[in-house]
Amino acid sequence: MAEPQAGPPGTVTFTLDGRRVTGREGELVISAAERAGVYIPRFCYHPRLAPVGMCRMCLVEVVGPRGATLQPACIATVEEGGEIVTDSPKVKKAQDGILEFLLINHPLDCPVCDKGGECPLQDQTLAYGPGESRFVEEKRHFAKPIALSELVLLDRERCIQCGRCTRFAEEVAGEAQIDFAGRGERLEVAMFPTRPFTSYFSGNTVQICPVGALTATPYRFTARPWDLDQVESTCTTCAVGCRVAVQSSANRLTRLLGLDSEPVNHSWLCDKGRFAYEAVNGDEVRAGPAAADGRPVTLGSSHPRGAFAGEVIETASKVGRVTEPMVRAGDRHVRAGWSRALAEAARRLGEVRAAHGPEAIAVLGGGRLTNEGAYAWTKLAKAVLGTDSVDAQLGDGLPAELVLALPRATIDETCSAPVVVLIGGDVREELPVLFLRLRRAVLDGRTRIVEVSPRSTALTQYAAVSLRVRPGDVPAVARILAGQPGPLPSHPAGPACSPEQLAQARALVEAAGGEAGSSVVVAYGRSSLAEDPSFDAAAVSTLAVAWPGARFLPLLRRGNVHGALDMGMAPGILPGRTSLEGGRAWFVEHWGSVPRARGKAATEVLQSAAEGGPGSVRALVLVGCDPLQDFPDAALAARALAGAEVVVAVAGHPSPALDHADVVLPVAVAHERPGTTTNIEGRVTRLGQKLVPPGLAWPDWTIATALADELGYDLAIGSVTEIAEEIERVAPAYRGFSPGYLDQVSGHDGLVVPLGTADAPPVAPIDPMATPGIGQVEQQGAPPRAGLTETVERELLAALHPEPAGEGAPAPMRRPAVEPVALPPPDHYSLRLVSTRRLYDRSSAVVGSPSLEPLVPPARALANPSELARLGVQDGERVRVTSPRGQVVLEAGADAGVPKGVLVVEFNLAEPAGAPNAASALIDATVPVNDVRLETL
Amino acid sequence: MPLTDAPRIVTARLSYPDSYTIERFLETGGYQALRKALTMTPAEVAAEVDAASLLGRGGAGFPAGRKWSMLKPDPVTYLVVNGDESEPATFKDHLLIERDPNQILEGVIISAYALQVTQAFIYVRGEFALGLERMEQAVNDAYHHGALGRNIFSSGFSLDVVVHPGAGAYICGDETALLESLEGKRGFPRIKPPYYPAVIGLYGQPTVVNNVETMANIPWIVANGGKAFAALGGGRSCGTRMFALSGHVNRPGAYEVEMVKVTFRDLIYDPQLGAGVRGGRDLLAFIPGGASSPWFGPEHLDLPLGQDEVGQAGSMLGSGSVVVMDSTTCPVRAAWRITRFFARESCGQCTPCREGSGWLERILYRIENGGGREQDLDLLLDVCDNISPGVHWPPEQTTICPLGPSIPPSIASSLGRFRDDFLVHIKDGGCPHG
Amino acid sequence: MSYFNAAMAARARQLVSLYPKARSALVPLCHLAQEQDGWLRPEAMEEIAELVGVTPAEVRGTASFYDMLHTEPVGRYVVSICTNIACLLDGAAELLDHASERLGVPVGGTTADGVFTLEEAECLADCDHPPCVQVNHRFVRTTTADAFDRLIDELAAGGRTEEIPPHGTLVRIRRSGGLRVPPDEIARERAQRAQGDG
Ligand SMILES: Cc1cc2nc3c(=O)[nH]c(=O)nc-3n(C[C@H](O)[C@H](O)[C@H](O)COP(=O)(O)O)c2cc1C
Ligand code: SF4
Ligand code: FES
């Protein structure tokens, strides 16, 4: 290969160990060398953190005007014509010296250390270190591990003071709950005694710790690294789609590590995504001999986390999982084999259809399925059963026709848009890693946020303007932002945001310029589960009309809800972002039949099932969902389940709705089946299979094909690959998309559909020091694209711009007109209910994970301090909250971030045992807004 | 003034018992230089300081005029005065702060005017409680006298000065650690590049950091002209300088003498200065410029007190402190104590400094207390080599700040000079000096 | 929440206002808290965190870097004896031993009555009066064992309070001069000057 001459603009050419190589202007020596194939050892440097040059392991010789000097490669930048030497005796001696220094006070407890076997300090000692210790003095001692939180333990003796954890907490998470304390030899990582490290992102510090100083309680002592086996996958705990390495030992998940995906998660995960794998294992946890009090510890009970040294018992019937097909026999379930259970389900559904027509059947759920599973289920519902009453969103989402029709922004585009208008809840609670990305974008000055939300959020402090709204206010605020001045709905306490703030927000949008809003990204979700979705939808619609150039990032948060919608799991649509009407001819051609007319969404389904009568829904198929927990209105869900003649539940985890099921079909969950998933931005990534599903559980798509078989219909899909091929053929938005591309070109970054709308940026090779313990993923998962030559890469990328669809293909969806429902005026005695989400709630992922379950906060009634004062309620006092739907007793909390006239009761939080979810006991999902009264006991 | 008839530039007022009061200050010419400076343009004032060839008195000896000219133009710039004096055996800034705070402040105001800075901070070592009070009083007095605040002496120039207390950490004397500390953080020195204070300093803004004694020279320079200052001393070392003399001498103290014209012998033996080694004993060695400087022996006594002269002889004038050790001194114990100082004061960022300092200290302690092994001497030098490759003078710096590389010189020079003493410790199982 | 008493709270606000960025007041506020209580209580750190806009962990982390800030209680009088090189050459180690015996506490310890804490100090920059001794960071120039004993007797008997306030009180002079020149005024002035130059 010819040596590069003077490089292209933006690059510099320098000498590295005698070779001429090119780097980017201003690039750090450590990363330029790495790209040129020279790996410089390091500890403190992490590609996602600002360099600090503390450990001094990366010293290299930099030849300058005054001769060669040793400089840290993580600080020095490459210079045109510069010379770097990484392999001289002087460099080697310096690096050996650093290793020796790091080891003198480091305990030699590798055999009992979690990091043993994948420890960079251990590895580098083998690679570079001296043989015998010259240190005969006494080592530094600290009391044994201290708990920084329920999830993270710190062993200070093992710490090498690289500051990765403290820098992560401050720089990335923005929560400096841990910091260095002391000085010199006594420098240690510490928290404030009464303020544990409760950041939602604490697990990342364990992931990036280069030694065994930080360990995670769920993983601690569960496995030795060399027993681990791993696969590349995507976290589907929420819809950000963080890339992960899933590791297991003996068919049990033991750990999830974040993969560094440039367009998505930058290697970070939230703690829910990281630790909720415990729910997949579904084991009972029993205390081992070392448990503090010797008592057995069982699922769901909180055990002393810091002292936890329990063993995990794999019970015959996994207590946290559904493992066998069951059918109802009187008032209980009995085990049934698959054939009997499927036959029973088909018979019952067939009877309903025969007697009442296909519209009497509804399919709810789908957010937990793979794309392939969702496609199979849509085909089963819409082509076989013939119903369009399918809904992957359980009354907590937005109209699919709107979401799918809006031009989509990627996360990267959002994080570099001059202005982001954010409508919805708290991103940190709902899509945690997106919060990290947005926060960084603001701090780096790349974007400014206009936040529109019913209460202050974790992003409020980073927003350029934060507009508080009451339920029903959003459409009016959107009109003002769009430049159509008008009044906000009147309220006795005055508007929740001031005219000045509105003007400021409008000015920001205007200043960003861009034709027709092309410099604006609207990130939108559901503001509150206690108001009609048409308010948020209408607001978004208004902005879409006013700003034809704007792009939209949907913040629907549930697992693979975007994949499910793309696969057609909502009324009025068909796979590939196609409307039922627009795609009718095409899908009739491919499927044989599609539903006669638009079906019902989840709320209408449940209302219909609850009310009964002619034309009503009589059979409910629950696909990995439980309306009793997930639907905002618990009373309605309960009446619907009671009213339905037939309930078939496809379930991975036990939940209350199963009590109503006539047939229960066990399904494989995350990490138990292969496939793909689609995130908020429309990025398709791989789901890896790491485990054999427990008991008799089947993958989601097989259940659909088997049920179709029973109903006498061949779905004509016999494998995940075949489904993927069919999706590529028939679903317009997935045209040209072959999962094979995920291996060939996208590395671990996935690809955005429709292809050609966003190019995949180059993928960096995996740095074994950035995430110790993940080094082997490339052998197991997709090969990083960085290995490809540029030409090959270009050719492959060209293949990703498919020819336009031919004759007969459905036209792209048109944005529907959305009008908000009428907003009833507030009265002086009531507060308007807002229900937002928290990260840790009573979802099965959290409740099934013994490490996370204790972190679910109790539900409280939160109001503005002045509102509480007006009502004569003390902060912390117990109060009764009454709505027309029901009443609950909660602790009142003063929260200045809640506007006057509003009461916040967060959704699905911890309640006294047996008590209902407070918010869903209050919410009537069929009215525009919910007004509640608050009184002292 | 003994030895030469050079004027007292910074200690002129110290003989008055009330030298620290504004009354005495004004009576003895206080703020005259400031008034003069305000009639000049800022550039003219800076030119005088540049002409004076005033080397910074904080230890590094960088020319003040040159440092000022490097201040990056920016709407917001700062002047920060380093009064953290914690270098072992250095006590001249302590004296100036306690006994003539107004003079320092006058220097600060003049410098701020020359630099066109409107906010200055005087960082005073926290352990100087009295000094802090007197400095704060001086600032109050200056405000009331019209020498500080808005529109100083009706010149149109405004300046605010804040006296900031340290809290006990030697490393905060390093200018970048000092800026971190002033920002309310732990005193971790900053990485250079890019954090050269003149470019990225306090709050990320361009900042000049100067030592207290450097500031104290400014009024005289402005009053008498840079040329007059440059006429004193010799070579690059102009003017007078305060030397803090301590240890086994008859008259320990801080003496202001003309640079270069005076030798170490004068400083230690002149009856008006050190007045000789105590008890008439022999001189074993002396530390010429702070804990990090290589030790000198009797053969160095006739070296002139000049920055380059001492530098060429293999050590440094550093912070201007001279510690005299007589023949009864145990060099192992002295080297151990100095090393322990660094071990206790390392900020802890850099691995070699954090881990190496403690390791060296423990080895020396073992040798001093009877646990020494023959291989320890090579080990000492090799650990030193891993902190500062080559263990030569001036030391190579592979750490963030110069503290780490400051550890080897005293060990290497004591070991080089007194290897036999070390070996006796090892053979006899402890210190022969009792 | 309010840790600082009314007078201290006013001074705390003034301290914060002296600096372009609130965090700069962190160490001065720690001194202020020590003036109120003699040491840095957890409640103090929490309030300081709020005042300067950082987390309590950051206040603790920063404070623990500095020798003068005590996150554990200390005596009314903190006696610091320097044993660094100049003082070592003049009997500092011996004086420290004597002090430890006289007070009946090891180095770093506090007497049972909570009156004295003994500390070994690094160089205190008073090397021409060795061994150098400070009480509550006031130089007492007590260089012999006898003089040390007399000093302790005097302090124990409640003497020298004028010169040596209880531990924590650092600066008794209140700032009475002008306050910070507002940044916009600086900017204006500069602009004017720039115009004048051009
Ligand atoms: C570890 C260390 C400690 C220092 N201590 C002091 C000090 O106590 N006082 C001081 O003025 N300069 C000290 N310096 C030097 C300062 O970094 C800086 O060079 C000086 O304040 C600049 O002022 P000058 O140019 O007027 O000398 C120290 C430097 C280092 C590396
Ligand atoms: S050399 Fe020592 S004192 Fe200086 S920055 Fe590094 S660790 Fe801190
Ligand atoms: S100093 Fe460069 S990796 Fe630590």
Short mmCIF file of C-alpha atoms in Angstrom, two decimals, chain A residues 541-870:
data_model
loop_
_atom_site.label_atom_id
_atom_site.label_comp_id
_atom_site.label_asym_id
_atom_site.label_seq_id
_atom_site.Cartn_x
_atom_site.Cartn_y
_atom_site.Cartn_z
CA SER A 541 -50.40 18.14 14.58
CA THR A 542 -50.52 21.92 14.82
CA LEU A 543 -46.73 22.10 14.79
CA ALA A 544 -46.54 19.70 11.85
CA VAL A 545 -48.87 21.91 9.84
CA ALA A 546 -47.08 25.11 10.81
CA TRP A 547 -43.58 23.74 10.28
CA PRO A 548 -43.55 21.51 7.23
CA GLY A 549 -39.77 21.38 7.45
CA ALA A 550 -39.63 20.18 11.04
CA ARG A 551 -38.85 16.60 12.02
CA PHE A 552 -40.39 14.61 14.83
CA LEU A 553 -39.05 12.22 17.42
CA PRO A 554 -41.77 10.18 19.11
CA LEU A 555 -41.18 9.55 22.80
CA LEU A 556 -43.45 6.53 23.12
CA ARG A 557 -41.50 4.60 25.68
CA ARG A 558 -42.69 1.01 25.82
CA GLY A 559 -40.11 -1.66 24.80
CA ASN A 560 -40.60 -2.36 21.13
CA VAL A 561 -43.73 -0.30 20.66
CA HIS A 562 -42.22 1.38 17.60
CA GLY A 563 -41.51 -2.00 16.05
CA ALA A 564 -45.05 -3.10 16.85
CA LEU A 565 -46.54 0.01 15.23
CA ASP A 566 -44.26 -0.39 12.23
CA MET A 567 -45.56 -3.95 11.95
CA GLY A 568 -49.15 -2.75 12.01
CA MET A 569 -50.22 -3.39 15.58
CA ALA A 570 -52.70 -0.55 15.82
CA PRO A 571 -56.12 0.15 14.36
CA GLY A 572 -56.21 1.69 10.93
CA ILE A 573 -52.75 0.63 9.83
CA LEU A 574 -50.91 -2.18 8.15
CA PRO A 575 -47.20 -3.19 8.26
CA GLY A 576 -44.55 -0.81 6.99
CA ARG A 577 -46.19 2.49 8.03
CA THR A 578 -49.16 1.96 5.72
CA SER A 579 -52.73 2.96 6.33
CA LEU A 580 -55.44 0.31 6.23
CA GLU A 581 -57.07 1.95 3.28
CA GLY A 582 -53.90 2.90 1.44
CA GLY A 583 -52.51 -0.62 1.81
CA ARG A 584 -55.69 -2.60 1.31
CA ALA A 585 -55.09 -3.73 -2.24
CA TRP A 586 -51.40 -4.48 -1.67
CA PHE A 587 -51.99 -6.54 1.44
CA VAL A 588 -55.00 -8.35 0.06
CA GLU A 589 -52.67 -9.41 -2.70
CA HIS A 590 -50.03 -10.61 -0.27
CA TRP A 591 -52.14 -11.84 2.62
CA GLY A 592 -55.40 -12.81 1.03
CA SER A 593 -57.49 -10.54 3.21
CA VAL A 594 -57.45 -7.53 5.52
CA PRO A 595 -60.10 -6.23 7.95
CA ARG A 596 -63.21 -4.66 6.49
CA ALA A 597 -62.99 -1.41 8.44
CA ARG A 598 -60.91 0.50 10.96
CA GLY A 599 -61.07 -1.17 14.35
CA LYS A 600 -61.00 0.04 17.89
CA ALA A 601 -58.06 1.40 19.88
CA ALA A 602 -57.34 0.01 23.35
CA THR A 603 -59.61 2.37 25.28
CA GLU A 604 -62.53 1.71 22.94
CA VAL A 605 -61.84 -2.02 23.06
CA LEU A 606 -61.98 -2.09 26.81
CA GLN A 607 -65.01 0.19 26.92
CA SER A 608 -66.78 -2.05 24.46
CA ALA A 609 -65.87 -5.25 26.29
CA ALA A 610 -66.98 -3.71 29.57
CA GLU A 611 -70.30 -2.52 28.24
CA GLY A 612 -71.20 -5.57 26.17
CA GLY A 613 -74.25 -5.50 23.96
CA PRO A 614 -74.61 -5.89 20.23
CA GLY A 615 -71.45 -5.43 18.20
CA SER A 616 -69.28 -5.36 21.27
CA VAL A 617 -65.87 -6.91 21.81
CA ARG A 618 -66.31 -10.37 23.31
CA ALA A 619 -62.86 -11.92 23.04
CA LEU A 620 -59.63 -10.36 24.26
CA VAL A 621 -56.24 -11.64 23.21
CA LEU A 622 -53.57 -10.21 25.50
CA VAL A 623 -50.14 -10.39 23.96
CA GLY A 624 -47.62 -9.76 26.70
CA CYS A 625 -49.67 -7.12 28.40
CA ASP A 626 -51.90 -6.72 31.41
CA PRO A 627 -54.55 -4.01 31.17
CA LEU A 628 -55.06 -4.20 34.93
CA GLN A 629 -51.53 -2.85 35.40
CA ASP A 630 -50.73 -1.08 32.17
CA PHE A 631 -53.97 0.66 31.28
CA PRO A 632 -54.48 4.04 32.96
CA ASP A 633 -58.04 3.26 34.05
CA ALA A 634 -58.02 0.18 36.29
CA ALA A 635 -61.76 0.06 36.84
CA LEU A 636 -62.49 0.03 33.15
CA ALA A 637 -59.87 -2.66 32.57
CA ALA A 638 -61.35 -4.80 35.33
CA ARG A 639 -64.85 -4.47 33.95
CA ALA A 640 -63.60 -5.32 30.48
CA LEU A 641 -61.83 -8.45 31.63
CA ALA A 642 -64.86 -9.49 33.63
CA GLY A 643 -67.15 -8.72 30.71
CA ALA A 644 -65.18 -10.51 28.03
CA GLU A 645 -66.46 -13.96 27.15
CA VAL A 646 -63.04 -15.19 26.13
CA VAL A 647 -59.62 -14.11 27.33
CA VAL A 648 -56.50 -15.62 25.80
CA ALA A 649 -53.25 -14.47 27.36
CA VAL A 650 -49.81 -14.83 25.87
CA ALA A 651 -47.61 -14.17 28.87
CA GLY A 652 -44.01 -14.30 30.00
CA HIS A 653 -44.53 -13.12 33.53
CA PRO A 654 -47.35 -13.76 35.99
CA SER A 655 -49.69 -10.85 36.47
CA PRO A 656 -53.23 -10.20 37.76
CA ALA A 657 -54.92 -10.40 34.35
CA LEU A 658 -53.99 -14.06 34.08
CA ASP A 659 -56.68 -14.80 36.66
CA HIS A 660 -59.21 -13.88 33.98
CA ALA A 661 -57.59 -15.89 31.21
CA ASP A 662 -59.26 -18.93 29.73
CA VAL A 663 -56.05 -19.96 28.06
CA VAL A 664 -52.53 -18.97 29.09
CA LEU A 665 -49.76 -19.42 26.56
CA PRO A 666 -46.14 -19.10 27.85
CA VAL A 667 -43.93 -16.92 25.71
CA ALA A 668 -40.19 -16.39 25.48
CA VAL A 669 -39.14 -12.90 26.56
CA ALA A 670 -36.16 -10.66 25.94
CA HIS A 671 -32.85 -12.46 25.46
CA GLU A 672 -34.67 -15.75 24.84
CA ARG A 673 -35.34 -15.38 21.13
CA PRO A 674 -33.62 -13.81 18.14
CA GLY A 675 -35.07 -11.11 15.95
CA THR A 676 -34.95 -7.39 15.47
CA THR A 677 -36.37 -4.35 17.21
CA THR A 678 -37.05 -0.77 16.13
CA ASN A 679 -36.36 2.17 18.41
CA ILE A 680 -37.86 5.65 18.73
CA GLU A 681 -35.95 6.97 15.74
CA GLY A 682 -36.84 3.99 13.55
CA ARG A 683 -33.47 2.31 13.97
CA VAL A 684 -33.60 -1.43 13.51
CA THR A 685 -31.13 -3.44 15.54
CA ARG A 686 -30.62 -7.04 16.40
CA LEU A 687 -32.05 -8.84 19.37
CA GLY A 688 -29.72 -11.61 20.36
CA GLN A 689 -30.83 -14.89 21.87
CA LYS A 690 -28.78 -15.83 24.87
CA LEU A 691 -31.03 -18.25 26.72
CA VAL A 692 -33.19 -21.23 25.99
CA PRO A 693 -36.70 -20.17 27.02
CA PRO A 694 -37.78 -21.64 30.36
CA GLY A 695 -40.13 -24.60 30.60
CA LEU A 696 -42.37 -24.87 27.59
CA ALA A 697 -42.31 -21.19 26.61
CA TRP A 698 -42.23 -20.50 22.85
CA PRO A 699 -41.01 -17.55 20.83
CA ASP A 700 -43.76 -15.00 20.11
CA TRP A 701 -44.00 -15.62 16.35
CA THR A 702 -44.36 -19.41 16.67
CA ILE A 703 -47.37 -18.98 18.88
CA ALA A 704 -48.97 -16.86 16.16
CA THR A 705 -48.26 -19.36 13.39
CA ALA A 706 -49.42 -22.28 15.53
CA LEU A 707 -52.64 -20.51 16.43
CA ALA A 708 -53.18 -19.68 12.77
CA ASP A 709 -52.65 -23.33 11.96
CA GLU A 710 -55.31 -24.29 14.48
CA LEU A 711 -57.60 -21.79 12.84
CA GLY A 712 -56.90 -23.45 9.52
CA TYR A 713 -54.69 -20.82 8.00
CA ASP A 714 -51.04 -21.05 6.97
CA LEU A 715 -49.16 -17.84 7.81
CA ALA A 716 -46.47 -19.15 5.46
CA ILE A 717 -43.63 -18.14 7.70
CA GLY A 718 -41.45 -20.84 9.12
CA SER A 719 -38.56 -18.97 10.65
CA VAL A 720 -37.42 -15.58 11.84
CA THR A 721 -35.48 -15.19 8.62
CA GLU A 722 -38.53 -15.96 6.52
CA ILE A 723 -40.53 -13.37 8.43
CA ALA A 724 -37.79 -10.83 7.95
CA GLU A 725 -37.79 -11.54 4.23
CA GLU A 726 -41.54 -11.15 4.06
CA ILE A 727 -41.37 -7.86 5.97
CA GLU A 728 -38.79 -6.63 3.47
CA ARG A 729 -41.13 -7.61 0.62
CA VAL A 730 -44.43 -6.32 1.87
CA ALA A 731 -43.82 -3.61 4.49
CA PRO A 732 -43.00 -0.42 2.53
CA ALA A 733 -40.96 1.32 5.23
CA TYR A 734 -38.74 -1.77 5.45
CA ARG A 735 -38.20 -2.02 1.74
CA GLY A 736 -34.69 -3.16 0.94
CA PHE A 737 -33.93 -3.89 4.55
CA SER A 738 -32.31 -7.23 5.10
CA PRO A 739 -31.22 -8.14 8.61
CA GLY A 740 -28.06 -9.37 6.94
CA TYR A 741 -27.04 -5.74 6.55
CA LEU A 742 -26.81 -5.52 10.30
CA ASP A 743 -23.85 -7.86 10.14
CA GLN A 744 -22.32 -6.45 7.00
CA VAL A 745 -22.39 -2.71 7.25
CA SER A 746 -23.86 -1.35 10.38
CA GLY A 747 -21.67 -3.02 12.97
CA HIS A 748 -23.53 -2.71 16.18
CA ASP A 749 -25.28 0.53 15.26
CA GLY A 750 -28.25 -0.88 13.35
CA LEU A 751 -29.90 0.92 10.46
CA VAL A 752 -32.66 3.48 10.31
CA VAL A 753 -35.71 2.63 8.22
CA PRO A 754 -36.83 3.60 5.65
CA LEU A 755 -33.35 2.94 4.31
CA GLY A 756 -31.61 5.94 2.89
CA THR A 757 -33.13 8.41 5.34
CA ALA A 758 -30.13 8.39 7.68
CA ASP A 759 -26.67 7.09 6.92
CA ALA A 760 -24.92 5.04 9.51
CA PRO A 761 -21.83 6.84 10.79
CA PRO A 762 -18.62 4.81 10.87
CA VAL A 763 -18.47 2.38 13.73
CA ALA A 764 -15.48 2.49 16.03
CA PRO A 765 -13.77 -0.72 17.02
CA ILE A 766 -14.55 -1.96 20.49
CA ASP A 767 -12.10 -0.62 23.04
CA PRO A 768 -11.59 -3.36 25.61
CA MET A 769 -10.67 -0.73 28.19
CA ALA A 770 -13.76 1.39 27.66
CA THR A 771 -15.97 -1.42 28.81
CA PRO A 772 -13.86 -4.08 30.41
CA GLY A 773 -15.59 -7.40 30.06
CA ILE A 774 -17.06 -6.74 26.65
CA GLY A 775 -13.93 -7.34 24.61
CA GLN A 776 -15.06 -10.51 22.92
CA VAL A 777 -18.37 -9.26 21.56
CA GLU A 778 -16.95 -8.79 18.14
CA GLN A 779 -16.21 -12.46 17.90
CA GLN A 780 -19.71 -13.33 18.98
CA GLY A 781 -21.82 -10.65 17.42
CA ALA A 782 -21.48 -8.41 14.44
CA PRO A 783 -18.04 -7.57 13.14
CA PRO A 784 -17.36 -3.86 13.60
CA ARG A 785 -17.50 -2.06 10.30
CA ALA A 786 -14.28 -0.23 11.06
CA GLY A 787 -12.46 -3.16 9.51
CA LEU A 788 -13.92 -2.52 6.06
CA THR A 789 -12.09 -0.51 3.46
CA GLU A 790 -13.80 2.67 2.44
CA THR A 791 -14.68 1.46 -1.03
CA VAL A 792 -16.36 -1.68 0.13
CA GLU A 793 -18.16 0.37 2.71
CA ARG A 794 -19.42 2.79 0.08
CA GLU A 795 -20.66 0.01 -2.12
CA LEU A 796 -22.49 -1.63 0.68
CA LEU A 797 -24.00 1.65 1.75
CA ALA A 798 -25.18 2.26 -1.80
CA ALA A 799 -27.13 -0.97 -1.55
CA LEU A 800 -28.98 0.64 1.31
CA HIS A 801 -30.75 3.06 -0.98
CA PRO A 802 -33.37 0.76 -2.47
CA GLU A 803 -35.20 1.42 -5.71
CA PRO A 804 -38.55 3.07 -5.20
CA ALA A 805 -41.39 0.60 -4.79
CA GLY A 806 -43.06 -0.53 -8.01
CA GLU A 807 -46.62 -0.64 -9.27
CA GLY A 808 -49.29 -1.27 -6.70
CA ALA A 809 -47.19 -0.45 -3.65
CA PRO A 810 -49.05 1.52 -1.03
CA ALA A 811 -48.55 5.28 -0.98
CA PRO A 812 -46.89 6.83 2.06
CA MET A 813 -49.31 7.60 4.88
CA ARG A 814 -50.88 11.01 5.05
CA ARG A 815 -50.92 12.87 8.32
CA PRO A 816 -54.42 12.66 9.76
CA ALA A 817 -56.23 15.76 10.94
CA VAL A 818 -56.36 15.67 14.72
CA GLU A 819 -58.66 17.82 16.78
CA PRO A 820 -58.55 17.94 20.56
CA VAL A 821 -61.66 16.92 22.47
CA ALA A 822 -63.49 19.75 24.18
CA LEU A 823 -61.88 20.85 27.42
CA PRO A 824 -64.33 21.24 30.32
CA PRO A 825 -63.71 24.36 32.42
CA PRO A 826 -62.04 23.83 35.80
CA ASP A 827 -64.01 24.40 38.97
CA HIS A 828 -62.69 26.14 42.04
CA TYR A 829 -62.82 23.13 44.31
CA SER A 830 -61.04 20.53 42.25
CA LEU A 831 -57.50 19.92 41.20
CA ARG A 832 -56.82 18.64 37.73
CA LEU A 833 -55.08 15.26 37.83
CA VAL A 834 -51.78 14.63 36.10
CA SER A 835 -50.24 11.20 36.05
CA THR A 836 -46.66 10.84 34.86
CA ARG A 837 -44.29 7.92 34.90
CA ARG A 838 -41.32 7.03 37.02
CA LEU A 839 -38.46 4.80 35.95
CA TYR A 840 -38.96 2.30 38.73
CA ASP A 841 -42.61 1.31 38.81
CA ARG A 842 -44.59 -1.85 39.35
CA SER A 843 -44.00 -3.12 35.86
CA SER A 844 -43.15 -6.79 35.71
CA ALA A 845 -39.55 -6.04 34.74
CA VAL A 846 -39.02 -4.13 37.97
CA VAL A 847 -41.16 -6.19 40.29
CA GLY A 848 -39.55 -9.34 38.98
CA SER A 849 -36.06 -8.02 39.66
CA PRO A 850 -35.20 -8.38 43.33
CA SER A 851 -32.52 -5.71 43.05
CA LEU A 852 -34.84 -3.11 41.58
CA GLU A 853 -38.09 -3.84 43.33
CA PRO A 854 -37.10 -2.11 46.59
CA LEU A 855 -36.38 1.05 44.61
CA VAL A 856 -39.97 1.60 43.53
CA PRO A 857 -41.08 4.77 45.33
CA PRO A 858 -44.47 5.01 47.02
CA ALA A 859 -47.23 6.86 45.22
CA ARG A 860 -47.81 10.34 46.60
CA ALA A 861 -50.17 13.21 45.94
CA LEU A 862 -47.94 16.05 44.74
CA ALA A 863 -49.09 19.63 44.52
CA ASN A 864 -47.67 23.10 44.47
CA PRO A 865 -46.74 24.21 48.01
CA SER A 866 -49.11 27.16 47.78
CA GLU A 867 -51.91 24.82 46.77
CA LEU A 868 -51.27 22.60 49.78
CA ALA A 869 -51.18 25.67 51.99
CA ARG A 870 -54.48 26.86 50.56
#
